[in-house]
mmCIF file of N, CA and C in Angstrom:
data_model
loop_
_atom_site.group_PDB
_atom_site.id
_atom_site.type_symbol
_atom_site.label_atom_id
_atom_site.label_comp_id
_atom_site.label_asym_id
_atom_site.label_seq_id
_atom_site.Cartn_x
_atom_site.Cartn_y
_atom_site.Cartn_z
ATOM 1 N N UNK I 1 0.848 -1.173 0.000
ATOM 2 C CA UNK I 1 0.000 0.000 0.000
ATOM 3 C C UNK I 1 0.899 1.243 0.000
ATOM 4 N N UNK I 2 0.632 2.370 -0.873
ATOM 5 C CA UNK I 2 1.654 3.049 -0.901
ATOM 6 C C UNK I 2 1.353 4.554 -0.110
ATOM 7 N N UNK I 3 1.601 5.207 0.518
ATOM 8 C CA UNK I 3 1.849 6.301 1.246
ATOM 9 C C UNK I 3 0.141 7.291 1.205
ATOM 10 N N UNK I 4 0.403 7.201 -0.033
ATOM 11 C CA UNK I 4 -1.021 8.072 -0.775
ATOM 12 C C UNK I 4 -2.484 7.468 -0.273
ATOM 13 N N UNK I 5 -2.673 5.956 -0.272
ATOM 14 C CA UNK I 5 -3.614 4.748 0.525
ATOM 15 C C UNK I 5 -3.489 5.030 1.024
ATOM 16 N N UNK I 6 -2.174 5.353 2.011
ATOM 17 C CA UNK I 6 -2.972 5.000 4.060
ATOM 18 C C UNK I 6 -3.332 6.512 4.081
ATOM 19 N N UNK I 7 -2.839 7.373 3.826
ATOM 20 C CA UNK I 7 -3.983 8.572 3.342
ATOM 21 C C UNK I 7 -5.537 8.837 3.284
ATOM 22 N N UNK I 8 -5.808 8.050 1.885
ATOM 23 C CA UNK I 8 -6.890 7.978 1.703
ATOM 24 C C UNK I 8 -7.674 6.986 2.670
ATOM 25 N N UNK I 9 -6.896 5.963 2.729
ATOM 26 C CA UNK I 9 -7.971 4.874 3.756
ATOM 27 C C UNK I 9 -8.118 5.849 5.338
ATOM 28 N N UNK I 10 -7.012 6.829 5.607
ATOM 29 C CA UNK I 10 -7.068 7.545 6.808
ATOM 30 C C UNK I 10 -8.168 8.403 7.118
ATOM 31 N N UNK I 11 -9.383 8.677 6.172
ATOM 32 C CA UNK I 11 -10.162 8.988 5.895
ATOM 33 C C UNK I 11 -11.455 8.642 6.186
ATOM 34 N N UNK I 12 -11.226 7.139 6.150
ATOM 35 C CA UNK I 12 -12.676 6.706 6.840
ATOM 36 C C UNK I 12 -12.195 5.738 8.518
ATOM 37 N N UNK I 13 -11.487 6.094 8.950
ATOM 38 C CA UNK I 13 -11.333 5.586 10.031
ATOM 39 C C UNK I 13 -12.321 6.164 11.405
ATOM 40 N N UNK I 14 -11.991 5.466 12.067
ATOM 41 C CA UNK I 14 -13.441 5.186 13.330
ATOM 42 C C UNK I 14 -12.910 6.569 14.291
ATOM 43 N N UNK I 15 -11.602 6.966 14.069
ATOM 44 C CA UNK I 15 -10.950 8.066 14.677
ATOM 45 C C UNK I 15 -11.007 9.510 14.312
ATOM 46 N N UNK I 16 -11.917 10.484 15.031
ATOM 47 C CA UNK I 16 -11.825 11.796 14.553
ATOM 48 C C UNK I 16 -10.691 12.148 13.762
ATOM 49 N N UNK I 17 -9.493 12.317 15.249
ATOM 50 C CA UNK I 17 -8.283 13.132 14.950
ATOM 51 C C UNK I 17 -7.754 12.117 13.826
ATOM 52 N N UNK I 18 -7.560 11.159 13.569
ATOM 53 C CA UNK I 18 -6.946 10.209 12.238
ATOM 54 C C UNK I 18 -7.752 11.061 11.060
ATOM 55 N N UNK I 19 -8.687 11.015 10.831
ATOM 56 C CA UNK I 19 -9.396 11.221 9.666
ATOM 57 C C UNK I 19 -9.087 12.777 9.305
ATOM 58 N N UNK I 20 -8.772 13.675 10.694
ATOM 59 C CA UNK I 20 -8.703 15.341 10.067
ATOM 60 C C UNK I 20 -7.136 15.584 9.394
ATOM 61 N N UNK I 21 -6.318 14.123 10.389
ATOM 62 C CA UNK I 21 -4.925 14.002 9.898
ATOM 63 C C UNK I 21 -4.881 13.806 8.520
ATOM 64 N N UNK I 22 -5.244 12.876 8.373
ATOM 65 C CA UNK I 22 -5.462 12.504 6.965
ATOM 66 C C UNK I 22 -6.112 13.569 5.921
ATOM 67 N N UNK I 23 -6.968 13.973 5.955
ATOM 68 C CA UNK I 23 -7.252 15.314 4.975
ATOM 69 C C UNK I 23 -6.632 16.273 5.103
ATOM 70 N N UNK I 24 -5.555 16.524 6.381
ATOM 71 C CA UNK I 24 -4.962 17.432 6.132
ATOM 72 C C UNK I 24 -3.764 17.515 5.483
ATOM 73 N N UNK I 25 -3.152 16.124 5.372
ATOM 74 C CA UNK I 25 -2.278 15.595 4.621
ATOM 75 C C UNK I 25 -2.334 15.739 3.234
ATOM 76 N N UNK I 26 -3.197 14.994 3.113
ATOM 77 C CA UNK I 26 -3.777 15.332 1.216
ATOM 78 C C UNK I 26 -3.905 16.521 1.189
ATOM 79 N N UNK I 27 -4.609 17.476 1.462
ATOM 80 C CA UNK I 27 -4.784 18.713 1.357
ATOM 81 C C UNK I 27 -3.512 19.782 0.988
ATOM 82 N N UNK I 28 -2.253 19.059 1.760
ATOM 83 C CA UNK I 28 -0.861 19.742 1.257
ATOM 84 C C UNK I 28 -0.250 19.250 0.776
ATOM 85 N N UNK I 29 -0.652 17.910 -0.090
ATOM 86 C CA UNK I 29 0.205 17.394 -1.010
ATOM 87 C C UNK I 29 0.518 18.498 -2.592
ATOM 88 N N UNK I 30 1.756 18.205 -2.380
ATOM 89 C CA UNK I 30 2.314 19.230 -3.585
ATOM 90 C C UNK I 30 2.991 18.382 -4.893
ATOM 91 N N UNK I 31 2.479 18.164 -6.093
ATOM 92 C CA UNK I 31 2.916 17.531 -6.777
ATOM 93 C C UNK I 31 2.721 18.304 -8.088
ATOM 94 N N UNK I 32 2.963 19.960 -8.340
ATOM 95 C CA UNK I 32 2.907 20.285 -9.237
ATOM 96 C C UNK I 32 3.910 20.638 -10.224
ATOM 97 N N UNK I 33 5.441 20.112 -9.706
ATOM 98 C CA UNK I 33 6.235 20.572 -10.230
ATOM 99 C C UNK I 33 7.083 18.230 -10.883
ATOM 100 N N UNK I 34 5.812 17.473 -10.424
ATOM 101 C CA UNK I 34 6.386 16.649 -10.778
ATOM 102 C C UNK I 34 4.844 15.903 -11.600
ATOM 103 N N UNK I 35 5.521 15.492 -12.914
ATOM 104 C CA UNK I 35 3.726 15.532 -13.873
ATOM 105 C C UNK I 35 3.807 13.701 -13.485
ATOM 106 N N UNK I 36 4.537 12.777 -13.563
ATOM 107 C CA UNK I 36 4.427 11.439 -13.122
ATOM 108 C C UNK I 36 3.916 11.332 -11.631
ATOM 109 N N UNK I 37 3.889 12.053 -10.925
ATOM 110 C CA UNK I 37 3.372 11.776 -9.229
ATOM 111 C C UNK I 37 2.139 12.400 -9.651
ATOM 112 N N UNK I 38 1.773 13.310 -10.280
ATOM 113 C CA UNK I 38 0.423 14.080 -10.547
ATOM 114 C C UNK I 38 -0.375 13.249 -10.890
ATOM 115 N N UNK I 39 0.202 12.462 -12.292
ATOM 116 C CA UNK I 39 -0.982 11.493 -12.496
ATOM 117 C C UNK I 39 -1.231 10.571 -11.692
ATOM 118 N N UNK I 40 -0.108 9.680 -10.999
ATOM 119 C CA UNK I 40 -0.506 8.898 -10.026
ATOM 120 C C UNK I 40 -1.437 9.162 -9.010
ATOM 121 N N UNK I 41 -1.436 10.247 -8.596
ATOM 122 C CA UNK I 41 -2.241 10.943 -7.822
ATOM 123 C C UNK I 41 -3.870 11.116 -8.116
ATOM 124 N N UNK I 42 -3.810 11.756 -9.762
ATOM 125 C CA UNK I 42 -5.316 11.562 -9.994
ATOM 126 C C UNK I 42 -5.462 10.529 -10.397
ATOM 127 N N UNK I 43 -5.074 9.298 -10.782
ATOM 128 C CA UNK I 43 -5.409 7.889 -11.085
ATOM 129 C C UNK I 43 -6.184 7.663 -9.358
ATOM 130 N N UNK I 44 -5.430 7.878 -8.408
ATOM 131 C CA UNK I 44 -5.906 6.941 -7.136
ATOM 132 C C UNK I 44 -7.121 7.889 -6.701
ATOM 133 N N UNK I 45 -7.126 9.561 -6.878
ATOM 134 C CA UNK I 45 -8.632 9.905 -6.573
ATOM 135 C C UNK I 45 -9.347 9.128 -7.470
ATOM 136 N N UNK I 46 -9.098 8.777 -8.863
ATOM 137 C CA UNK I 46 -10.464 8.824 -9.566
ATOM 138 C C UNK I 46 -10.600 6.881 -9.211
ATOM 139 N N UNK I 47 -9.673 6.186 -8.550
ATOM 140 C CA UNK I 47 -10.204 5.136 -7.372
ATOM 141 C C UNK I 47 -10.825 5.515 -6.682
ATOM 142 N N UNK I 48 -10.780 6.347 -6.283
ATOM 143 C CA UNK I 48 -11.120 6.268 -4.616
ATOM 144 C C UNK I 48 -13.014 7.307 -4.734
ATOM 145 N N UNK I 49 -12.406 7.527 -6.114
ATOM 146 C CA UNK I 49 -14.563 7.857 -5.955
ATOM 147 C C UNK I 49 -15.596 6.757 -6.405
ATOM 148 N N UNK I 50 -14.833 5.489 -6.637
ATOM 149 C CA UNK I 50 -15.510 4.521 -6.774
ATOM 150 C C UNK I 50 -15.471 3.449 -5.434
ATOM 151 N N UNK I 51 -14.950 4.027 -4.702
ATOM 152 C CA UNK I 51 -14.689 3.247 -2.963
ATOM 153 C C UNK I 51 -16.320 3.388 -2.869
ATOM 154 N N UNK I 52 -16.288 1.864 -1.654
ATOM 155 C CA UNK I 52 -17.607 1.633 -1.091
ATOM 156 C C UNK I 52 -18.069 2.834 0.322
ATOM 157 N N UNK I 53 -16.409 3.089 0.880
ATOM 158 C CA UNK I 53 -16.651 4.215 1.770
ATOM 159 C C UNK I 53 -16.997 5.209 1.338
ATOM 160 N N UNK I 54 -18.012 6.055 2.002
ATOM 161 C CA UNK I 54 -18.273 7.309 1.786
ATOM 162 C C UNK I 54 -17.482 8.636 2.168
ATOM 163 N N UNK I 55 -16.722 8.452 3.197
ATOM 164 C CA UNK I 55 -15.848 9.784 3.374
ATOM 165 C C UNK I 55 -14.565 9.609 2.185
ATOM 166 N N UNK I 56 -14.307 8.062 2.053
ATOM 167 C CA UNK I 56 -13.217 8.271 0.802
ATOM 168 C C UNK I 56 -13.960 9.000 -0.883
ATOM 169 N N UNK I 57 -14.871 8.378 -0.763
ATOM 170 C CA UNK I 57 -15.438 8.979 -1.964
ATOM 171 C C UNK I 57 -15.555 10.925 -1.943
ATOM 172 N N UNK I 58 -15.950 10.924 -0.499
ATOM 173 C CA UNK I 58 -15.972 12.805 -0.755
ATOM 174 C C UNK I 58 -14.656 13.075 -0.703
ATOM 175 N N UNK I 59 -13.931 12.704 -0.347
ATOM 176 C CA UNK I 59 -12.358 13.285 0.069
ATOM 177 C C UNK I 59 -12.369 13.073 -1.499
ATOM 178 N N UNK I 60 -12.092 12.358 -2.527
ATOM 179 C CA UNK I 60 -12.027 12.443 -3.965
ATOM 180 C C UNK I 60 -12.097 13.392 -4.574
ATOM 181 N N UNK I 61 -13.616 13.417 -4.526
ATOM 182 C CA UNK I 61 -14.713 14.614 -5.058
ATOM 183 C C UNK I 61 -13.936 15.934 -4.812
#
């Protein structure tokens, strides 16, 4: 699972403070000066809006 997952899975966890960690993480991910991490990046949102969880799916969105 790579860095970006426990991220996103950090998202629907049973733990407030985990889950605000986690969006706040993504939230400052910076990948605009590298176009191969970019796409990787939108490849796993446009996973993760097809997740059965619902906070992973809005964190996507």
């Amino acid at each position: 699972m790579s860095a970006f997952e426990v991220l996103i899975n950090a998202l629907s966890d049973k733990d407030r403070d985990i889950r605000i960690a986690g969006a706040d993480a993504i939230a400052h991910l910076d990948y605009s000066k590298n176009t191969d991490k970019k796409k990787k990046t939108v490849d796993a949102l446009k996973t993760a809006e097809g997740d059965k969880k619902t906070a992973v799916k809005i964190a996507a969105i």
